[in-house]
CSV table of C-alpha atoms in Angstrom, one decimal:
chain,number,residue,atom,x,y,z
A,1,MET,CA,0.0,0.0,0.0
A,2,GLY,CA,1.9,3.0,-1.3
A,3,ILE,CA,1.4,6.3,0.6
A,4,ASP,CA,4.0,9.0,1.2
A,5,PHE,CA,3.4,10.5,4.6
A,6,GLY,CA,6.3,12.9,4.1
A,7,ARG,CA,9.4,13.4,6.3
A,8,VAL,CA,8.2,15.8,9.1
A,9,LEU,CA,4.9,15.1,10.8
A,10,THR,CA,3.6,17.0,13.8
A,11,ALA,CA,2.0,15.1,16.7
A,12,MET,CA,-0.5,18.0,17.2
A,13,VAL,CA,-1.6,19.3,20.5
A,14,THR,CA,-5.4,19.6,21.2
A,15,PRO,CA,-6.2,23.3,21.9
A,16,LEU,CA,-8.5,23.6,24.9
A,17,LYS,CA,-10.6,26.6,26.3
A,18,LYS,CA,-10.4,27.7,29.9
A,19,ASP,CA,-13.3,25.4,30.7
A,20,LEU,CA,-11.3,22.5,29.1
A,21,THR,CA,-13.6,22.0,26.2
A,22,ILE,CA,-12.0,21.7,22.8
A,23,ASP,CA,-11.4,25.1,21.0
A,24,PHE,CA,-12.1,24.1,17.5
A,25,ASP,CA,-11.4,27.5,16.1
A,26,GLN,CA,-7.9,27.2,17.5
A,27,VAL,CA,-7.7,23.7,16.1
A,28,LYS,CA,-8.2,25.0,12.6
A,29,LYS,CA,-5.8,27.9,13.0
A,30,LEU,CA,-3.1,25.7,14.5
A,31,ALA,CA,-3.5,23.0,11.9
A,32,ARG,CA,-3.2,25.5,9.1
A,33,HIS,CA,-0.2,27.2,10.7
A,34,LEU,CA,1.6,23.8,11.2
A,35,VAL,CA,1.1,22.9,7.5
A,36,GLN,CA,2.5,26.3,6.5
A,37,SER,CA,5.5,26.0,8.7
A,38,GLY,CA,7.2,22.8,7.9
A,39,SER,CA,4.8,19.9,8.6
A,40,ASP,CA,4.1,17.4,5.8
A,41,GLY,CA,1.3,15.9,7.9
A,42,LEU,CA,-0.4,16.0,11.2
A,43,VAL,CA,-1.1,13.2,13.7
A,44,VAL,CA,-4.4,14.1,15.5
A,45,SER,CA,-5.3,12.7,19.0
A,46,GLY,CA,-2.0,11.0,19.8
A,47,THR,CA,-0.2,11.3,23.0
A,48,THR,CA,0.6,15.0,22.4
A,49,GLY,CA,-3.1,15.5,21.6
A,50,GLU,CA,-4.1,14.1,25.1
A,51,SER,CA,-5.9,11.2,23.6
A,52,PRO,CA,-6.4,9.4,27.0
A,53,THR,CA,-8.7,12.2,28.2
A,54,LEU,CA,-10.6,12.8,24.9
A,55,THR,CA,-13.9,11.1,24.4
A,56,LYS,CA,-14.6,9.1,21.2
A,57,GLU,CA,-17.0,11.8,20.1
A,58,GLU,CA,-14.4,14.5,20.6
A,59,LYS,CA,-11.8,12.6,18.7
A,60,VAL,CA,-14.1,12.0,15.7
A,61,GLU,CA,-14.9,15.7,15.6
A,62,LEU,CA,-11.2,16.6,15.8
A,63,PHE,CA,-10.5,14.3,12.9
A,64,ARG,CA,-13.3,15.8,10.9
A,65,VAL,CA,-12.3,19.4,11.6
A,66,VAL,CA,-8.6,18.9,10.8
A,67,VAL,CA,-9.5,17.0,7.5
A,68,GLU,CA,-11.8,19.8,6.5
A,69,GLU,CA,-9.1,22.4,7.2
A,70,VAL,CA,-5.9,20.9,5.8
A,71,GLY,CA,-7.0,17.7,4.0
A,72,GLY,CA,-5.4,17.6,0.6
A,73,ASP,CA,-2.7,20.1,1.7
A,74,ALA,CA,-1.2,17.7,4.2
A,75,VAL,CA,-1.6,14.0,5.4
A,76,VAL,CA,-4.0,13.7,8.3
A,77,ILE,CA,-3.3,10.7,10.5
A,78,ALA,CA,-5.7,9.8,13.3
A,79,GLY,CA,-4.6,8.4,16.5
A,80,THR,CA,-7.1,5.6,17.0
A,81,GLY,CA,-5.1,3.1,19.1
A,82,SER,CA,-5.9,2.2,22.7
A,83,ASN,CA,-5.7,-0.7,25.1
A,84,ASN,CA,-9.2,-1.9,24.0
A,85,THR,CA,-9.1,-3.7,20.7
A,86,SER,CA,-12.8,-3.4,19.9
A,87,ALA,CA,-12.9,0.3,20.9
A,88,SER,CA,-9.9,0.9,18.6
A,89,ILE,CA,-11.7,-0.8,15.7
A,90,GLU,CA,-14.8,1.3,16.3
A,91,LEU,CA,-12.7,4.5,16.4
A,92,THR,CA,-10.7,3.5,13.4
A,93,GLN,CA,-13.7,2.9,11.3
A,94,ALA,CA,-15.2,6.2,12.4
A,95,ALA,CA,-12.0,8.0,11.4
A,96,GLU,CA,-12.1,6.3,8.0
A,97,LYS,CA,-15.6,7.6,7.5
A,98,VAL,CA,-14.6,11.2,8.1
A,99,GLY,CA,-11.8,11.0,5.5
A,100,VAL,CA,-8.4,10.7,7.3
A,101,ASP,CA,-5.5,9.5,5.3
A,102,ALA,CA,-4.1,6.9,7.8
A,103,VAL,CA,-4.4,5.8,11.5
A,104,MET,CA,-1.7,5.4,14.2
A,105,LEU,CA,-2.1,2.6,16.7
A,106,VAL,CA,-0.2,2.9,20.0
A,107,GLY,CA,0.9,-0.2,21.8
A,108,PRO,CA,-1.8,-1.3,24.3
A,109,TYR,CA,-1.0,0.3,27.7
A,110,TYR,CA,-1.6,-1.1,31.1
A,111,ASN,CA,-2.8,-4.5,30.0
A,112,LYS,CA,0.8,-5.7,29.3
A,113,PRO,CA,0.0,-8.1,26.5
A,114,SER,CA,2.5,-10.7,25.2
A,115,GLN,CA,4.1,-10.3,21.8
A,116,GLU,CA,1.4,-12.6,20.4
A,117,GLY,CA,-1.2,-10.4,22.1
A,118,LEU,CA,0.3,-7.4,20.4
A,119,TYR,CA,0.3,-9.1,17.0
A,120,GLN,CA,-3.3,-10.2,17.3
A,121,HIS,CA,-4.3,-6.7,18.6
A,122,PHE,CA,-2.7,-4.8,15.7
A,123,SER,CA,-3.6,-7.3,13.0
A,124,THR,CA,-7.2,-7.4,14.1
A,125,ILE,CA,-7.6,-3.6,13.9
A,126,ALA,CA,-5.7,-3.4,10.6
A,127,GLN,CA,-8.0,-6.0,9.0
A,128,SER,CA,-11.0,-3.9,10.0
A,129,THR,CA,-10.0,-0.9,7.8
A,130,ASN,CA,-8.8,0.0,4.3
A,131,LEU,CA,-6.6,2.8,5.7
A,132,PRO,CA,-2.8,2.6,6.0
A,133,VAL,CA,-1.7,1.8,9.6
A,134,ILE,CA,1.3,3.2,11.5
A,135,LEU,CA,2.3,1.3,14.5
A,136,TYR,CA,3.5,3.3,17.6
A,137,ASN,CA,6.0,1.9,19.9
A,138,VAL,CA,6.5,3.9,23.1
A,139,PRO,CA,7.3,1.5,25.9
A,140,GLY,CA,8.1,4.3,28.4
A,141,ARG,CA,4.3,4.9,28.4
A,142,THR,CA,2.8,1.6,27.6
A,143,ALA,CA,5.1,-0.7,29.7
A,144,VAL,CA,5.5,-3.1,26.7
A,145,ASN,CA,8.1,-3.0,23.9
A,146,ILE,CA,6.9,-4.1,20.5
A,147,LEU,CA,9.9,-6.2,19.5
A,148,SER,CA,11.3,-6.2,16.0
A,149,GLN,CA,10.3,-9.7,15.3
A,150,THR,CA,6.6,-8.7,16.0
A,151,VAL,CA,6.9,-5.7,13.7
A,152,VAL,CA,8.3,-7.9,11.0
A,153,ARG,CA,5.3,-10.3,11.3
A,154,LEU,CA,3.0,-7.4,11.2
A,155,SER,CA,4.7,-5.8,8.1
A,156,ALA,CA,3.4,-8.8,6.1
A,157,ILE,CA,-0.2,-7.3,6.5
A,158,ASP,CA,-0.7,-5.2,3.4
A,159,ASN,CA,-2.0,-2.0,5.1
A,160,ILE,CA,0.5,-1.9,8.0
A,161,VAL,CA,3.1,0.3,6.4
A,162,ALA,CA,5.2,2.2,9.0
A,163,ILE,CA,6.2,2.5,12.7
A,164,LYS,CA,6.7,5.4,14.9
A,165,GLU,CA,9.6,4.2,17.1
A,166,ALA,CA,10.0,5.8,20.4
A,167,SER,CA,11.9,3.1,22.4
A,168,GLY,CA,15.0,5.3,22.5
A,169,ASN,CA,16.9,2.2,21.6
A,170,LEU,CA,19.1,2.7,18.5
A,171,ASP,CA,20.0,-1.0,18.4
A,172,GLN,CA,16.3,-1.7,18.0
A,173,VAL,CA,16.0,0.7,15.1
A,174,SER,CA,19.0,-1.0,13.5
A,175,GLU,CA,17.3,-4.3,14.0
A,176,LEU,CA,14.1,-3.0,12.5
A,177,ARG,CA,15.8,-1.6,9.4
A,178,ARG,CA,17.8,-4.7,8.6
A,179,SER,CA,14.7,-6.9,9.1
A,180,LEU,CA,11.9,-5.0,7.5
A,181,PRO,CA,11.1,-4.6,3.9
A,182,ASP,CA,12.5,-1.5,2.3
A,183,HIS,CA,9.1,0.1,1.7
A,184,PHE,CA,8.2,-0.1,5.4
A,185,ALA,CA,8.8,3.3,6.9
A,186,ILE,CA,10.4,4.0,10.3
A,187,TYR,CA,9.6,7.3,11.9
A,188,CYS,CA,11.5,8.7,14.8
A,189,GLY,CA,9.3,9.2,17.8
A,190,ASP,CA,12.0,11.1,19.9
A,191,ASP,CA,12.8,14.5,18.5
A,192,SER,CA,16.4,14.5,19.7
A,193,LEU,CA,17.1,11.1,17.9
A,194,THR,CA,15.8,12.2,14.5
A,195,LEU,CA,19.2,12.6,12.9
A,196,PRO,CA,20.6,9.4,14.3
A,197,ILE,CA,17.6,7.5,13.2
A,198,LEU,CA,17.7,9.0,9.7
A,199,SER,CA,21.3,7.6,9.5
A,200,LEU,CA,19.9,4.2,10.3
A,201,GLY,CA,17.4,4.4,7.4
A,202,GLY,CA,14.6,6.2,9.1
A,203,ARG,CA,12.1,8.0,6.9
A,204,GLY,CA,11.5,11.1,9.1
A,205,VAL,CA,10.1,12.1,12.4
A,206,ILE,CA,6.7,12.4,14.1
A,207,SER,CA,7.6,15.5,16.2
A,208,VAL,CA,6.5,17.5,19.1
A,209,ALA,CA,9.1,20.4,18.7
A,210,SER,CA,7.9,20.9,15.1
A,211,HIS,CA,5.0,23.0,16.7
A,212,ILE,CA,7.7,25.7,17.1
A,213,ILE,CA,10.7,24.8,14.9
A,214,GLY,CA,9.0,22.9,12.1
A,215,GLN,CA,11.0,24.7,9.4
A,216,ARG,CA,14.3,24.0,11.1
A,217,ILE,CA,13.5,20.3,11.5
A,218,GLN,CA,12.6,20.2,7.8
A,219,GLU,CA,15.9,21.9,6.9
A,220,MET,CA,17.8,19.4,8.9
A,221,VAL,CA,16.0,16.4,7.3
A,222,ASN,CA,16.4,17.9,3.8
A,223,ALA,CA,20.1,18.6,4.4
A,224,TYR,CA,20.7,15.0,5.5
A,225,THR,CA,18.7,13.4,2.7
A,226,SER,CA,20.5,15.6,0.1
A,227,GLY,CA,23.8,14.3,1.4
A,228,ASN,CA,24.9,17.3,3.4
A,229,VAL,CA,25.5,15.5,6.7
A,230,THR,CA,27.7,18.3,8.1
A,231,MET,CA,25.0,20.9,7.7
A,232,ALA,CA,22.4,18.4,9.1
A,233,THR,CA,24.6,17.9,12.1
A,234,LYS,CA,25.0,21.7,12.6
A,235,ILE,CA,21.3,22.2,12.5
A,236,HIS,CA,20.7,19.3,14.9
A,237,CYS,CA,23.1,20.9,17.4
A,238,SER,CA,21.5,24.3,17.2
A,239,ILE,CA,18.0,23.0,17.8
A,240,PHE,CA,19.0,20.2,20.3
A,241,PRO,CA,18.2,22.5,23.3
A,242,VAL,CA,14.7,23.0,22.0
A,243,PHE,CA,14.2,19.2,21.6
A,244,LYS,CA,15.2,18.7,25.1
A,245,GLY,CA,13.2,21.7,26.4
A,246,MET,CA,10.0,20.3,25.1
A,247,PHE,CA,10.4,17.3,27.5
A,248,VAL,CA,11.3,19.0,30.8
A,249,THR,CA,8.1,17.3,32.2
A,250,SER,CA,5.5,15.1,30.7
A,251,ASN,CA,4.5,15.7,27.1
A,252,PRO,CA,2.4,17.8,26.1
A,253,VAL,CA,2.8,20.1,29.2
A,254,PRO,CA,6.0,21.8,28.0
A,255,VAL,CA,4.9,22.3,24.3
A,256,LYS,CA,1.5,23.7,25.4
A,257,ALA,CA,3.3,26.1,27.7
A,258,ALA,CA,5.6,27.1,24.9
A,259,LEU,CA,2.8,27.6,22.4
A,260,ASN,CA,0.9,29.8,24.9
A,261,MET,CA,4.0,31.9,25.4
A,262,LEU,CA,4.3,32.3,21.6
A,263,GLY,CA,0.7,33.6,21.5
A,264,TRP,CA,-1.1,30.5,20.5
A,265,GLN,CA,-4.2,30.0,22.7
A,266,VAL,CA,-3.9,26.2,23.2
A,267,GLY,CA,-5.0,26.4,26.9
A,268,PRO,CA,-4.0,24.1,29.7
A,269,PRO,CA,-3.9,20.2,29.6
A,270,ARG,CA,-6.7,18.2,31.1
A,271,LEU,CA,-6.2,16.3,34.4
A,272,PRO,CA,-4.4,14.3,35.4
A,273,LEU,CA,-1.9,16.5,33.6
A,274,VAL,CA,-1.4,19.9,35.1
A,275,GLU,CA,0.2,23.0,33.7
A,276,ALA,CA,3.9,23.5,33.9
A,277,SER,CA,5.2,24.8,37.2
A,278,GLN,CA,6.7,28.3,37.5
A,279,GLU,CA,10.2,26.7,37.5
A,280,GLU,CA,9.4,24.6,34.4
A,281,LYS,CA,7.9,27.7,32.6
A,282,GLU,CA,11.1,29.7,33.3
A,283,ALA,CA,13.2,26.9,31.9
A,284,ILE,CA,10.9,26.7,28.7
A,285,LYS,CA,11.0,30.5,28.3
A,286,LYS,CA,14.8,30.4,28.4
A,287,VAL,CA,14.9,27.7,25.8
A,288,LEU,CA,12.6,29.8,23.5
A,289,SER,CA,14.5,33.0,24.2
A,290,ASP,CA,17.9,31.3,23.6
A,291,ALA,CA,16.6,29.9,20.3
A,292,LYS,CA,15.4,33.5,19.3
A,293,LEU,CA,11.8,32.3,19.2
A,294,LEU,CA,10.6,34.8,21.8
């Protein structure tokens, strides 16, 4: 199943009003801005979009609004994974109906399934849809690592076409690249590892920092893919503090704080996440100031 998701995708925050309802006007504005500032595509209702605290109805409306705003200009990927297989199927099929380009399925969290359980979970959801599927491995949040052998098994399913790899383990990325078909895309899920993962055959990044430095990340990726590794490394080193600054506490707390500082009214996170502390805000502000973003 051939679809080019692009190189730099933004895991988009979900703007909220003060009463913690979704601000759909800001959703549209932010989606348009991201597409105009370096993002080839958007991942909606992923970890950064606070998917654990969004209702199914809110997620479907988010997908619809973003597709209406930027569909055709950028790839729209719906985060439809959860730790409930049947609920993920239901949401995936609803996302397909509103016209998203693909879905991303996070590893089931809390349940701690075996590798066979992971295989059955992802394959069952993939077989319920015609959409391309991106797997999302983030064991730091899910407590289970999707091993390379399991990803290889899943890659035999026609519409499972990519993985967002956020294990932080470059050996695992190497094992994936050497074992997977060439057409199967590996996306970095940790901003600061984008350049190393590109060097291991990664396709690009599903980024948090691209909310504020999307053009610079795109420049880094383009420099690397055009063979200018020295320039790519120079850009990486210059934006590395921003990468790290967006993770001074649990994502998406820092990036929401940064966006609010930059004039984007994305609001606070929903509980159980809370706004950045004063100390964290000062650290984020310094990162933005040092990067000449403020």
